[in-house]
Coordinates of C-alpha atoms and ligand atoms in Angstrom, one line a residue:
M1 CA -21.5 0.8 2.1
K2 CA -19.4 3.7 3.3
D3 CA -18.8 5.9 0.3
T4 CA -15.4 7.2 1.3
F5 CA -12.1 5.5 1.7
Y6 CA -9.0 6.9 3.3
I7 CA -5.7 5.0 2.9
T8 CA -2.2 6.0 4.0
T9 CA 1.4 4.8 3.5
P10 CA 3.9 5.3 6.3
I11 CA 5.8 8.5 5.7
Y12 CA 9.3 7.6 4.6
Y13 CA 12.5 8.8 6.3
V14 CA 14.6 11.1 4.2
N15 CA 17.9 9.8 5.4
D16 CA 18.0 7.4 2.5
V17 CA 16.8 6.9 -1.0
P18 CA 13.7 4.8 -1.8
H19 CA 14.0 1.0 -2.1
I20 CA 11.8 -1.9 -2.8
G21 CA 10.3 -1.7 0.7
H22 CA 9.0 1.8 0.2
A23 CA 7.8 1.0 -3.3
Y24 CA 5.9 -2.1 -2.0
T25 CA 3.9 -0.3 0.6
T26 CA 3.1 2.5 -1.8
I27 CA 2.1 0.2 -4.7
A28 CA -0.2 -1.9 -2.4
C29 CA -1.9 1.3 -1.2
D30 CA -2.2 2.5 -4.8
A31 CA -3.9 -0.8 -5.8
L32 CA -6.4 -0.4 -2.9
A33 CA -7.0 3.2 -3.6
R34 CA -7.7 2.6 -7.3
W35 CA -9.9 -0.4 -6.4
H36 CA -12.1 1.6 -4.0
R37 CA -12.4 4.4 -6.6
M38 CA -13.7 1.9 -9.1
L39 CA -16.3 0.9 -6.5
G40 CA -17.5 4.4 -6.8
K41 CA -16.1 5.8 -3.5
R42 CA -14.4 9.1 -2.9
V43 CA -10.9 8.2 -2.0
F44 CA -8.1 10.1 -0.3
F45 CA -4.7 8.5 -0.6
L46 CA -1.9 10.1 1.4
T47 CA 1.9 9.5 1.3
G48 CA 4.8 11.6 2.3
T49 CA 8.1 12.0 4.1
D50 CA 9.2 11.9 7.8
E51 CA 11.8 14.6 8.0
H52 CA 12.6 15.2 11.6
G53 CA 14.5 13.3 14.3
E54 CA 17.9 12.2 15.1
K55 CA 18.3 9.8 12.2
V56 CA 17.9 12.6 9.6
Q57 CA 19.9 15.0 11.7
K58 CA 22.8 12.6 11.8
S59 CA 22.7 11.7 8.1
A60 CA 22.7 15.4 7.2
A61 CA 25.6 16.1 9.5
A62 CA 27.6 13.2 7.9
K63 CA 27.0 14.8 4.5
G64 CA 27.8 18.3 5.7
L65 CA 24.2 19.5 5.1
S66 CA 21.6 21.0 7.3
P67 CA 18.7 18.6 8.0
R68 CA 16.5 20.8 5.9
E69 CA 18.9 20.8 3.0
L70 CA 19.1 17.0 3.1
A71 CA 15.3 16.7 3.3
D72 CA 14.9 19.0 0.4
Q73 CA 17.2 16.9 -1.7
V74 CA 16.0 13.5 -0.8
V75 CA 12.2 14.3 -0.8
T76 CA 12.3 14.6 -4.6
N77 CA 13.3 10.9 -4.8
F78 CA 10.1 10.0 -2.9
Q79 CA 7.9 12.4 -4.8
G80 CA 9.3 10.9 -8.0
L81 CA 7.9 7.5 -7.1
T82 CA 4.4 8.9 -8.0
P83 CA 5.0 9.1 -11.7
A84 CA 7.5 6.3 -11.9
L85 CA 5.3 3.7 -10.3
T86 CA 2.0 5.3 -11.6
I87 CA 0.8 6.1 -8.1
S88 CA -2.5 7.9 -7.7
N89 CA -2.0 9.6 -4.4
T90 CA -4.1 12.6 -3.7
G91 CA -1.8 14.1 -1.0
F92 CA 1.8 14.3 -0.2
I93 CA 2.9 15.5 3.2
R94 CA 6.3 16.6 4.5
T95 CA 6.6 16.8 8.2
T96 CA 8.6 20.0 7.9
E97 CA 5.6 21.9 6.4
P98 CA 4.1 24.7 8.6
R99 CA 0.6 23.0 8.4
H100 CA 2.1 20.0 10.1
Y101 CA 3.7 22.0 12.9
A102 CA 0.3 23.5 13.7
S103 CA -1.3 20.1 13.6
V104 CA 1.2 18.3 15.9
Q105 CA 1.2 21.2 18.4
D106 CA -2.6 21.2 18.5
L107 CA -2.8 17.5 19.2
F108 CA -0.1 17.8 21.8
R109 CA -1.8 20.7 23.5
K110 CA -5.0 18.8 23.8
S111 CA -3.3 16.0 25.7
L112 CA -1.5 18.5 27.9
A113 CA -4.9 20.0 28.7
S114 CA -6.4 16.7 29.5
G115 CA -3.5 15.9 31.8
D116 CA -2.3 13.0 29.7
I117 CA 1.1 14.7 29.0
Y118 CA 3.2 15.6 32.0
L119 CA 6.8 16.5 32.7
G120 CA 9.2 13.9 34.1
E121 CA 12.7 12.5 33.6
Y122 CA 13.5 9.8 31.2
E123 CA 16.1 7.2 31.6
G124 CA 16.4 4.3 29.2
W125 CA 18.1 2.5 26.4
Y126 CA 17.8 4.2 23.1
C127 CA 18.2 2.8 19.6
V128 CA 19.2 5.7 17.4
P129 CA 18.4 4.1 14.0
D130 CA 14.9 3.1 15.2
E131 CA 14.4 6.2 17.3
A132 CA 13.0 4.1 20.1
Y133 CA 13.6 3.8 23.8
W134 CA 13.7 0.4 25.4
T135 CA 13.6 -0.7 29.0
A136 CA 16.4 -2.9 30.4
T137 CA 14.2 -6.0 30.2
Q138 CA 13.4 -5.4 26.5
I139 CA 16.9 -5.2 25.2
T140 CA 18.8 -8.3 24.3
D141 CA 22.5 -8.4 25.1
G142 CA 22.8 -4.6 24.8
N143 CA 21.0 -4.6 21.4
C144 CA 17.7 -3.3 20.1
P145 CA 15.1 -6.0 20.2
T146 CA 13.7 -5.1 16.7
C147 CA 16.8 -4.3 14.7
G148 CA 19.5 -6.0 16.7
R149 CA 21.8 -2.9 16.7
P150 CA 23.5 -1.6 19.9
V151 CA 21.5 0.7 22.1
E152 CA 22.8 3.6 24.3
K153 CA 21.8 4.5 27.9
R154 CA 20.2 8.0 28.0
K155 CA 18.8 10.2 30.7
E156 CA 17.0 13.5 30.0
P157 CA 14.1 15.6 31.2
S158 CA 11.1 14.7 29.2
W159 CA 7.4 15.1 28.7
F160 CA 5.5 11.8 29.1
F161 CA 2.4 10.6 27.6
R162 CA 0.2 8.6 30.0
L163 CA 0.1 5.5 27.9
S164 CA -0.5 3.3 30.9
K165 CA -4.0 4.9 31.3
Y166 CA -4.9 3.6 27.8
Q167 CA -4.3 -0.1 28.3
E168 CA -8.0 -0.9 29.0
P169 CA -9.4 1.6 26.4
L170 CA -7.1 0.1 23.8
L171 CA -8.0 -3.5 24.6
D172 CA -11.6 -2.5 24.5
Y173 CA -11.1 -0.9 21.1
Y174 CA -9.5 -4.0 19.8
R175 CA -12.4 -6.1 21.1
K176 CA -15.0 -3.9 19.6
H177 CA -13.2 -3.6 16.2
P178 CA -11.9 -7.1 15.4
A179 CA -10.7 -5.9 12.0
F180 CA -8.7 -3.0 13.4
I181 CA -5.4 -4.9 13.3
R182 CA -4.8 -7.2 10.3
P183 CA -3.7 -9.8 9.6
E184 CA -5.1 -11.8 12.5
S185 CA -1.7 -13.1 13.6
R186 CA -0.4 -9.6 14.0
R187 CA -3.5 -8.6 15.9
N188 CA -2.8 -11.3 18.5
E189 CA 0.8 -10.0 18.9
V190 CA -0.4 -6.5 19.6
V191 CA -3.1 -7.6 22.0
A192 CA -0.5 -9.7 23.9
F193 CA 1.8 -6.7 24.0
V194 CA -0.8 -4.4 25.5
E195 CA -2.1 -7.0 27.9
G196 CA 1.5 -7.2 29.2
G197 CA 1.1 -3.7 30.5
L198 CA 2.0 -0.3 29.1
N199 CA 4.6 2.2 30.4
D200 CA 4.1 5.9 30.0
L201 CA 5.9 7.0 26.9
S202 CA 8.5 9.7 26.6
V203 CA 7.2 12.1 23.9
S204 CA 9.8 14.9 24.0
R205 CA 13.5 15.2 23.7
T206 CA 16.0 17.9 24.8
S207 CA 18.9 16.1 23.3
L208 CA 18.1 17.2 19.8
S209 CA 16.9 20.3 18.1
W210 CA 15.6 19.0 14.7
G211 CA 12.0 18.6 15.4
I212 CA 8.7 20.4 16.3
P213 CA 9.0 22.4 19.5
V214 CA 6.9 21.3 22.5
P215 CA 4.4 24.2 23.0
E216 CA 5.5 26.6 25.8
A217 CA 8.5 24.4 26.7
P218 CA 11.7 25.8 25.3
G219 CA 14.4 23.3 24.7
H220 CA 12.1 20.4 24.1
V221 CA 11.2 19.0 20.7
I222 CA 8.4 16.5 20.2
Y223 CA 9.4 12.8 19.8
V224 CA 9.7 12.0 16.1
W225 CA 7.1 9.2 16.2
Y226 CA 4.5 11.5 17.9
D227 CA 5.3 14.0 15.1
A228 CA 5.3 11.4 12.3
L229 CA 2.0 9.6 13.2
T230 CA 0.2 12.9 13.3
N231 CA 0.8 13.3 9.6
Y232 CA -2.2 11.2 8.9
I233 CA -4.5 13.9 10.2
T234 CA -2.5 16.9 9.0
G235 CA -2.8 15.5 5.5
L236 CA -6.6 16.0 5.8
G237 CA -6.3 19.5 7.1
Y238 CA -6.4 19.0 10.9
P239 CA -6.8 21.0 13.0
S240 CA -8.7 23.3 10.7
P241 CA -12.3 22.1 10.4
T242 CA -11.7 21.3 6.7
A243 CA -14.1 19.3 4.5
E244 CA -11.4 16.6 4.0
F245 CA -11.0 16.0 7.7
G246 CA -14.7 15.8 8.3
T247 CA -15.2 13.6 5.3
F248 CA -12.3 11.1 5.4
W249 CA -11.3 10.8 9.1
P250 CA -11.1 8.2 10.6
A251 CA -8.7 6.4 8.2
D252 CA -9.8 3.1 6.8
I253 CA -6.4 1.7 6.4
H254 CA -3.0 2.7 7.6
M255 CA -0.7 0.4 5.6
V256 CA 2.5 -0.3 7.4
G257 CA 5.4 -2.8 7.5
K258 CA 5.3 -5.3 10.3
D259 CA 8.2 -3.5 12.0
I260 CA 6.2 -0.4 12.7
L261 CA 2.9 -1.9 13.7
R262 CA 3.2 -1.2 17.4
F263 CA 3.5 2.6 16.8
H264 CA 0.3 2.5 14.7
A265 CA -1.8 0.1 16.6
V266 CA -0.9 1.1 20.2
Y267 CA 0.6 4.6 20.4
W268 CA -1.4 6.3 17.7
P269 CA -4.9 5.4 18.8
A270 CA -4.0 6.3 22.4
F271 CA -2.7 9.7 21.3
L272 CA -5.9 10.3 19.4
M273 CA -8.2 9.0 22.2
S274 CA -6.5 11.3 24.6
A275 CA -7.0 14.3 22.3
G276 CA -10.7 13.4 21.7
V277 CA -10.1 12.4 18.1
A278 CA -11.5 9.1 16.8
P279 CA -8.9 6.4 16.3
P280 CA -8.4 4.9 12.8
L281 CA -10.5 2.0 11.6
G282 CA -7.7 -0.2 10.5
V283 CA -4.0 -0.9 10.4
F284 CA -2.7 -3.5 8.1
A285 CA 0.9 -4.8 8.6
H286 CA 2.5 -6.3 5.5
G287 CA 5.6 -8.5 5.4
W288 CA 9.2 -7.8 4.4
W289 CA 11.1 -8.6 1.3
T290 CA 14.4 -10.3 1.2
V291 CA 16.4 -10.2 -2.0
E292 CA 17.4 -13.6 -3.5
G293 CA 17.2 -15.1 0.0
Q294 CA 19.2 -12.5 1.8
K295 CA 18.3 -9.6 4.0
M296 CA 18.5 -6.4 1.9
S297 CA 21.3 -4.2 3.1
K298 CA 23.6 -1.5 1.8
S299 CA 26.7 -3.5 2.9
L300 CA 25.6 -6.5 0.8
G301 CA 25.0 -4.1 -2.0
N302 CA 21.7 -5.8 -2.9
V303 CA 19.3 -2.9 -2.3
V304 CA 16.6 -3.0 -5.0
D305 CA 16.1 0.4 -6.6
P306 CA 12.5 0.8 -7.8
Y307 CA 13.5 3.3 -10.5
E308 CA 15.9 0.8 -12.0
M309 CA 13.2 -1.9 -11.9
V310 CA 10.9 0.4 -13.8
R311 CA 13.5 1.2 -16.3
K312 CA 14.2 -2.4 -16.9
Y313 CA 10.7 -4.0 -16.8
G314 CA 8.2 -1.2 -16.7
A315 CA 6.0 -0.1 -13.8
D316 CA 3.2 -2.6 -14.6
A317 CA 5.4 -5.7 -14.5
F318 CA 7.1 -4.5 -11.3
R319 CA 3.8 -3.7 -9.6
Y320 CA 2.4 -7.0 -10.7
F321 CA 5.2 -9.1 -9.4
L322 CA 5.2 -7.4 -6.0
L323 CA 1.5 -7.9 -5.5
R324 CA 1.2 -11.3 -7.0
E325 CA 4.3 -13.1 -5.7
V326 CA 3.5 -13.3 -1.9
S327 CA 0.4 -13.7 0.2
F328 CA -0.2 -10.1 1.2
G329 CA 0.9 -9.9 4.9
L330 CA 3.6 -12.5 4.7
D331 CA 7.3 -12.0 3.9
G332 CA 8.5 -12.6 0.4
D333 CA 11.7 -13.0 -1.6
F334 CA 12.5 -10.7 -4.5
S335 CA 14.4 -11.9 -7.6
E336 CA 14.5 -10.4 -11.0
K337 CA 14.4 -13.9 -12.5
E338 CA 11.1 -14.6 -10.9
L339 CA 9.8 -11.2 -11.9
V340 CA 10.6 -11.9 -15.5
R341 CA 9.2 -15.4 -15.3
R342 CA 5.9 -14.2 -13.9
A343 CA 5.6 -11.3 -16.2
N344 CA 6.2 -13.5 -19.2
S345 CA 4.1 -16.5 -18.2
E346 CA 1.1 -14.7 -16.8
L347 CA 1.0 -11.1 -18.2
A348 CA 2.3 -11.9 -21.7
D349 CA 1.3 -15.6 -22.3
K350 CA -2.0 -15.5 -20.5
L351 CA -3.5 -12.0 -20.3
G352 CA -1.9 -10.5 -23.4
N353 CA -2.2 -13.7 -25.5
L354 CA -5.9 -14.2 -24.8
L355 CA -6.6 -10.7 -26.1
N356 CA -4.3 -10.8 -29.0
R357 CA -5.3 -14.2 -30.4
S358 CA -8.9 -13.1 -30.0
L359 CA -8.4 -9.8 -31.7
G360 CA -6.4 -11.5 -34.5
M361 CA -9.2 -13.9 -35.3
L362 CA -11.8 -11.2 -35.0
G363 CA -9.9 -9.2 -37.6
K364 CA -9.5 -12.2 -39.9
Y365 CA -13.0 -13.6 -39.7
F366 CA -15.2 -10.7 -38.9
A367 CA -13.2 -7.7 -40.2
G368 CA -12.8 -6.6 -36.6
V369 CA -16.5 -6.2 -35.9
V370 CA -17.7 -7.8 -32.7
P371 CA -20.4 -10.3 -33.5
A372 CA -23.5 -10.7 -31.3
P373 CA -23.2 -13.9 -29.2
G374 CA -25.6 -16.8 -30.1
R375 CA -26.8 -19.8 -28.2
S376 CA -24.7 -20.8 -25.2
E377 CA -23.0 -24.2 -25.1
P378 CA -21.6 -26.0 -22.1
A379 CA -18.0 -24.7 -22.7
D380 CA -19.4 -21.2 -22.9
A381 CA -21.2 -21.6 -19.6
V382 CA -18.0 -22.6 -17.8
L383 CA -16.2 -19.5 -19.0
S384 CA -19.1 -17.1 -18.4
A385 CA -19.6 -18.5 -14.9
C386 CA -16.0 -17.8 -14.2
G387 CA -16.4 -14.3 -15.7
R388 CA -19.4 -13.6 -13.7
E389 CA -17.7 -14.7 -10.5
C390 CA -14.5 -12.8 -11.1
A391 CA -15.5 -9.3 -10.0
P392 CA -17.2 -10.6 -6.8
A393 CA -14.1 -12.8 -6.1
V394 CA -11.8 -9.8 -6.5
A395 CA -14.1 -7.7 -4.3
A396 CA -14.0 -10.3 -1.5
A397 CA -10.2 -10.5 -1.7
M398 CA -9.8 -6.8 -1.7
D399 CA -12.1 -6.5 1.2
E400 CA -9.8 -8.7 3.3
V401 CA -6.7 -7.0 1.8
A402 CA -5.7 -10.3 0.2
I403 CA -4.3 -8.6 -2.9
H404 CA -2.6 -11.8 -4.1
K405 CA -6.0 -13.6 -4.1
A406 CA -7.5 -10.8 -6.2
L407 CA -4.8 -11.3 -8.8
A408 CA -5.1 -15.1 -8.7
A409 CA -8.8 -14.8 -9.5
I410 CA -8.1 -12.6 -12.6
I411 CA -5.3 -14.9 -13.8
D412 CA -7.7 -17.8 -13.3
L413 CA -10.2 -16.1 -15.6
V414 CA -7.7 -15.6 -18.4
T415 CA -6.3 -19.1 -18.0
K416 CA -9.8 -20.4 -18.5
G417 CA -10.2 -18.0 -21.4
N418 CA -7.2 -19.5 -23.2
E419 CA -8.4 -23.0 -22.4
Y420 CA -11.7 -22.1 -23.9
V421 CA -10.1 -20.9 -27.1
Q422 CA -8.0 -24.0 -27.2
S423 CA -11.0 -26.3 -26.8
T424 CA -13.5 -24.5 -29.0
Q425 CA -10.9 -24.1 -31.8
P426 CA -12.3 -21.1 -33.6
W427 CA -9.8 -21.5 -36.4
A428 CA -11.4 -24.9 -37.2
L429 CA -14.9 -23.5 -36.9
A430 CA -13.9 -20.8 -39.5
K431 CA -13.5 -23.5 -42.1
Y432 CA -17.3 -24.2 -42.2
P433 CA -19.7 -21.5 -43.3
G434 CA -22.4 -23.3 -41.3
K435 CA -20.5 -22.7 -38.1
R436 CA -20.3 -19.0 -38.5
A437 CA -22.7 -18.2 -35.7
R438 CA -20.8 -20.5 -33.4
L439 CA -17.5 -18.9 -34.3
G440 CA -19.0 -15.5 -33.5
T441 CA -20.1 -16.7 -30.1
V442 CA -16.7 -18.2 -29.3
L443 CA -14.9 -15.0 -30.2
Y444 CA -17.4 -12.9 -28.3
N445 CA -16.8 -14.9 -25.2
A446 CA -13.1 -14.9 -25.5
L447 CA -13.1 -11.1 -25.9
E448 CA -15.5 -10.7 -23.1
A449 CA -13.2 -12.6 -20.8
S450 CA -10.4 -10.2 -21.8
R451 CA -12.6 -7.2 -21.2
V452 CA -13.5 -8.3 -17.7
A453 CA -9.9 -9.1 -17.0
A454 CA -8.8 -5.7 -18.3
L455 CA -11.2 -4.0 -16.1
L456 CA -10.2 -5.9 -13.0
M457 CA -6.5 -5.4 -13.7
A458 CA -6.8 -1.7 -13.7
P459 CA -5.9 -1.2 -10.0
F460 CA -2.8 -3.4 -10.3
T461 CA -1.3 -2.7 -13.7
P462 CA -3.0 0.6 -14.6
T463 CA -1.1 1.5 -17.8
A464 CA -1.5 -1.9 -19.4
A465 CA -5.1 -2.2 -18.3
Q466 CA -5.9 1.1 -20.0
K467 CA -4.4 -0.1 -23.3
L468 CA -6.3 -3.4 -23.1
W469 CA -9.5 -1.5 -22.3
E470 CA -9.1 0.9 -25.2
A471 CA -8.7 -2.0 -27.5
L472 CA -12.0 -3.6 -26.3
V473 CA -14.0 -0.5 -25.5
P474 CA -12.9 1.9 -28.3
G475 CA -13.9 5.5 -27.6
G476 CA -15.0 4.6 -24.1
E477 CA -14.2 6.3 -20.8
P478 CA -10.8 5.5 -19.3
V479 CA -10.9 2.3 -17.4
E480 CA -10.2 4.1 -14.1
N481 CA -13.6 5.7 -14.5
A482 CA -15.3 2.3 -15.0
R483 CA -17.4 0.9 -12.2
I484 CA -16.9 -2.6 -11.0
D485 CA -20.5 -3.3 -10.3
R486 CA -21.7 -2.1 -13.7
D487 CA -18.8 -2.9 -16.0
G488 CA -17.7 -6.1 -14.2
A489 CA -21.0 -7.8 -15.3
W490 CA -20.6 -10.4 -18.0
G491 CA -21.9 -9.6 -21.5
R492 CA -21.2 -5.8 -21.6
L493 CA -18.9 -6.1 -24.6
A494 CA -20.6 -4.2 -27.3
A495 CA -21.6 -6.2 -30.4
G496 CA -21.1 -4.2 -33.5
A497 CA -18.0 -2.3 -32.2
T498 CA -14.9 -2.4 -34.5
L499 CA -11.8 -3.4 -32.6
P500 CA -8.1 -3.2 -33.6
A501 CA -6.4 -6.3 -35.1
A502 CA -3.8 -6.5 -32.3
C503 CA -2.9 -4.9 -29.0
I504 CA 0.6 -5.7 -27.8
V505 CA 0.6 -4.6 -24.2
F506 CA 3.0 -7.1 -22.6
P507 CA 5.9 -7.8 -25.0
K508 CA 7.9 -10.8 -23.7
I509 CA 10.8 -9.7 -21.6
E510 CA 14.0 -11.0 -23.1
T511 CA 16.7 -12.2 -20.7
Ligands
MSP601 N1 9.3 7.0 9.1 C1 8.9 5.8 9.6 C2 7.4 5.6 9.4 C3 6.6 6.7 10.1 S1 4.9 6.4 9.7 C4 4.1 7.5 10.7 C5 9.6 4.7 8.9 N2 10.2 5.0 7.7 S2 11.0 4.0 6.8 O1 11.4 4.8 5.6 O2 12.1 3.5 7.5 O3 10.2 2.7 6.4 C6 9.0 2.8 5.7 C7 8.4 1.5 5.4 O4 9.2 0.7 4.6 C8 8.0 0.7 6.7 O5 6.6 0.3 6.6 C9 8.9 -0.6 6.5 O6 8.2 -1.7 7.0 C10 9.0 -0.7 5.1 N3 10.2 -1.5 4.7 C11 11.5 -1.2 4.9 N4 12.2 -2.3 4.4 C12 11.4 -3.2 3.9 C13 11.6 -4.4 3.2 N5 12.8 -5.0 3.0 N6 10.5 -5.0 2.8 C14 9.2 -4.5 2.9 N7 9.0 -3.4 3.5 C15 10.1 -2.8 4.2 O7 9.6 3.6 9.4

């Protein structure tokens, strides 16, 4: 097993405040980063902001600010997501930092030197909001094929990247790395796009000034996507031969929304190949959220503010809902009603309840001291088998970035735990002194199922998982320092430990 893991979010445009889409990508990456740490890997987790380009320049002008002033204001909203959503990123990059200028210009120079970047003239249809040029055949009725907004005809001298030369190398890379683009359906889309032929790509602009200058070419700034994609290596210290770059590159996962997959799976590996840098190992495209059945938009006034969700429901419930509700990779629909329903029925009634009823009975019947388990009966074997299979099931799911399946496996364990308590009826056993050993075994198993669940929930609901963990492993290391292979094994709950009588981690959300 590779002992490092490098995961990135897209860098977010600073022309707007964060919404659920940004929160989603970042939360998914955080769950993966935390998971891989608990496998014992060294993890680098990068996020940041995309601060150049026409979109930011225009938004700033509309507010009477310079682009840098706008960026400086808005960036704090994105940096604030880290504490608000309990994100464990190890780096934050702003594309306006000097280290990034050096990195982008270095990469660009390498492709100039290899002859892959040349001077020409660009004419095409430009979508300003998406910062993308389209050919006449790509646009539909004068509108951008991805966002549907009107495009404008533009002509300007431009440096071009010889993308056409990379058609075969890219297809070859996709063939040799079948997991490079996930999910599978998205991979097929990209392969078909590249098989359709690639045009050289305009990678500089003279029509705008808010960007990184093309080396030795006054008047040209580097195309914002070339600039933005390079953040992934700048964040590790490129082009200096830093330890981070040597250790963590190539990236394991660039997590992106489905709308920006082409930039990551086609352009980015080609830029890197041309400069002699290894392409990333994986790009995962997730789906989009609608809000109560509708496209999220400012004009509809239905933009979901992650800060507000955290204030209302707490970061854990919000994280849980986003990761649990949809098959990761597909689109989903956000509704607060569903969030509350899931948080109440799964986090409070299943996960929280299993621990609380078990702790309550432990306090009542054993003065809070964990008994040693005795002989196993058939009902015990069903639960312990589920407990033993849980960490491997979560591992398999996280391996295929099926985050929803990981959560389903954990919820399955706590569901079985509650059924176990229901069927073994410890309160009835407690009436007979002769059944004390059996009562001890039942409570041990119920608590052990909670312990395994608490451990496995740590990547998804970190704050709550830590509280559950503290109740079950008093005085132990924080759960984020636990190891899945060691601590995920069944039977590690310490007999003889004194546990609290209650632990209310998920109070019911009142509506
Ligand atoms: N700056 C570029 C990315 C450059 S990466 C080198 C960008 N920024 S963005 O702020 O517009 O979008 C960031 C991410 O948010 C994208 O991955 C996009 O898919 C995601 N989402 C935007 N709206 C979304 C939803 N409604 N639902 C889920 N994700 C969405 O693109």
